[in-house]
Every structure is written in structure tokens, then in C-alpha cells.
Amino acid sequence: MPAPRQGLSELLERNAVRATPRRLEVLEELARERDDVTAQQLWSRLRERDSAAGLATVYRTLALLSEKGVVDVLSHHGGEQCYRLCGDAHHHHLLCERCHRVVEIQECGLDDWVAAAAKQHGFVATDHRVEIVGLCADCR
Amino acid sequence: MPAPRQGLSELLERNAVRATPRRLEVLEELARERDDVTAQQLWSRLRERDSAAGLATVYRTLALLSEKGVVDVLSHHGGEQCYRLCGDAHHHHLLCERCHRVVEIQECGLDDWVAAAAKQHGFVATDHRVEIVGLCADCR
DNA sequence: CGTGCGAATGAGAACCGTTATCGTTCTCGC
DNA sequence: GCGAGAACGATAACGGTTCTCATTCGCACG
């Protein structure tokens, strides 16, 4: 359960995004998705639900939301971006290479390792991304 | 120093790739680059060196080399792929957010952590990617 | 309640990185 | 040299994303 169906407009306002009907539709559709979706998938699903949202609006909304940190952008398909409604806190992702399931990893005990690895090359780490690829319970 | 200037054709043959003049040019140009480059950058540099290599060949060669594991593909620019000649062994990358410098992290002591994190969600990890973003020594 | 103004939106064109096509050239074993 | 198959260059095609612009909407103010 990625996010509660209720409170989506609060989620927007908390991030200084005006809660318009279209944006709520996009967000609601995102909240329905367990894994991740492309902008085009999201758009066609909205169409099926008789939303009048245009493709440009879907892209604009997703760009806005990712900028605000409300959605994560995964580019594991090279050339096509995938979006996912995620928690606010720092987290990583677990990807099933077979069914493309996406699961959040909440616990990241990697800060020390990251800082040390960075320091070793004269860097100061400001952020890090980890993706674990594997097989989920259903696909094993 | 990512790779020795010599031995590029051996590098190709070791990976079952026929060492043609074009491919060597592409590889040589990749070896000159400390960080990472896009296909288009690489192509225009080759042009400047009076190489007759076409853009399609550059893309074909990069696709082939990445398939063979000779080059790494980084998609941290969303929409545009960056290529880098990297070592064979499992490694990660350190990125400078200011000058876009890329450094390989050879030591990855993360296998246990990865396996544990995967297991906790019912996954079996087969691979993982880590990118550390920060500031390099020069940019601090 | 109107009114006005700036933000948001939809349709479609434009953009741009990448890939496919196709005719030509090159490579290499014979 | 010769022939078959791989590689190549030019360019068209493709597909995801962004831009443009005219229209509509949301909301504060009168």
C-alpha cells in the first residue's frame, strides 16, 4: 500500500503544489499502481477512466511531482522513465527482473559506507542511489 | 587511468568483438575520456579527429560494447545515455554533481547488506547498482 | 454574484536521442 | 584475387518528451 487514497490533496498542498482536479486524477492513478508506470501508461489508464487529461498535462504533473520529491523517477528501462509514488523519507528500490515489481527499502544503513567510499576518492557524498535487482517471492 | 591505450584490440577480441578500424577509433576515443560521454559527444570528437565514423556506427559500437560489458552505461541525465570505459570487475560509481566527474569504486563490500535487504522482502538479489553523488576534491 | 488575471490545460507540432533501412565497402578465409 | 558475410555511412524513421499557443479554469477582489 504505497499511499492512502485519501489525503492526496493534502499531499499536494504540503508540497506547495496547487491541488487541481487534473493533478488529483494523476495522483490518484499513481496511488493505484503497486509498482511503477510510464507517463504513457498512466495517460492511457486515465483515458480509460474517462479523464480528459492530456498527455502534456500528465508529463507536466509528473515532472512537477518528481521535482517536489512526491514521486520517484526510475530510468531502468533506458530511454523511458518510470514513475512511482513513494514515501518522503530516504529509501531505495528493489526491482524484480522478471515481473518488474518494485518495492521500497525503507532502511538504509549505508551512510557510513557511502561516506567512507566517497572520502577514499576525495569526494564528499551528498546523496546516493541504490537499486537491487533480483527475483521477487512470486517469480522465484 | 581507465584503460591502457595499448591493448584495445586485445580488449575487443577478448570479448568476441571483431577489432575493426572504426571500433578501435571509438574505443580509443572512449579511453581518452576520464569521465563519461554521450554517443553524440563521442561522434563529434571523432569528427574533429578526421574520423569518418558515422553516428550510427558510434551507436552500434557502444551498444555492442555495453552488451559485452566493456563499457558502462549511465543514465543519470534522464533521456540521454552516457558511456564510460570501465574495468571488468563489479564496481560502482561516484559522481560529482558539479563537474560531472565519474570515478569507479572498486571495493564493494555490500553483498551481505544487499542479500539481507532483498531477503527481508522475499527477494533474491542477482545484481545491484550504487551511485554516490557528491562533490569531488576539485569542486569542494 | 460579475470580473479580471495568472495559472493550468489540451491538442498537436516540434524536438532530439536513438534505431532501422539499404546500398556500398571492407574483412578475411580460401 | 575472390566471394560471402560482417561492418559501415547517410539518412529516414521512430518514440518518448517538451514546447507552443489558444482556451479554460480557479480564485481573490470588488
XYZ file of C-alpha atoms in Angstrom, chain A residues 24-111:
88
model
C -5.530 14.788 -8.301
C -6.557 12.417 -11.052
C -2.931 11.768 -11.938
C -2.004 11.289 -8.319
C -4.940 9.001 -7.689
C -3.982 6.865 -10.638
C -0.400 6.742 -9.377
C -1.646 5.662 -5.981
C -3.487 2.747 -7.590
C -0.268 1.370 -9.015
C 1.681 -1.016 -6.860
C 4.819 -0.809 -8.969
C 5.902 1.855 -11.365
C 4.392 3.222 -14.555
C 5.458 5.202 -17.556
C 3.821 8.510 -18.350
C 2.139 6.989 -21.366
C 0.719 4.067 -19.407
C -0.649 6.468 -16.842
C -2.186 8.595 -19.548
C -3.936 5.699 -21.239
C -5.287 4.480 -17.912
C -6.666 7.913 -17.243
C -8.318 7.847 -20.655
C -9.980 4.561 -19.783
C -11.429 6.204 -16.720
C -12.830 8.973 -18.890
C -10.417 11.547 -17.679
C -9.886 14.330 -20.154
C -6.295 14.760 -19.071
C -3.959 15.388 -21.967
C -0.614 13.715 -22.324
C 1.176 17.018 -21.827
C -0.560 17.502 -18.511
C 0.451 14.065 -17.372
C 4.072 14.832 -18.214
C 3.869 18.261 -16.606
C 2.340 16.855 -13.455
C 4.870 14.065 -13.175
C 7.737 16.491 -13.682
C 6.312 18.764 -11.022
C 5.769 15.951 -8.572
C 9.212 14.495 -9.054
C 10.724 17.916 -8.586
C 8.900 18.174 -5.281
C 10.009 14.723 -4.275
C 6.499 13.290 -4.229
C 7.230 10.711 -6.893
C 10.389 8.806 -7.687
C 11.708 8.553 -11.201
C 13.314 5.293 -12.233
C 15.177 5.069 -15.510
C 15.891 1.391 -15.553
C 14.361 0.958 -18.992
C 16.869 3.179 -20.734
C 15.035 5.704 -22.847
C 11.783 5.572 -20.960
C 11.167 6.920 -17.491
C 9.070 5.170 -14.882
C 7.283 6.944 -12.074
C 6.257 5.753 -8.659
C 4.505 7.347 -5.730
C 6.894 6.887 -2.842
C 7.359 7.829 0.747
C 9.005 11.097 1.663
C 11.882 9.553 3.549
C 15.151 8.443 2.040
C 14.782 4.953 0.638
C 15.964 2.614 -2.076
C 14.332 0.232 -4.502
C 14.183 -3.456 -5.028
C 13.281 -4.491 -8.569
C 12.099 -7.856 -9.796
C 13.830 -8.519 -13.075
C 11.043 -10.776 -14.229
C 7.730 -9.138 -13.318
C 9.138 -5.666 -12.751
C 7.715 -5.436 -9.294
C 9.084 -2.520 -7.314
C 9.407 -2.492 -3.536
C 10.703 0.281 -1.339
C 13.546 -0.444 1.031
C 12.976 1.847 3.965
C 16.040 1.034 5.982
C 19.218 2.394 4.538
C 22.120 1.745 6.844
C 24.567 2.736 4.186
C 25.501 6.257 5.206
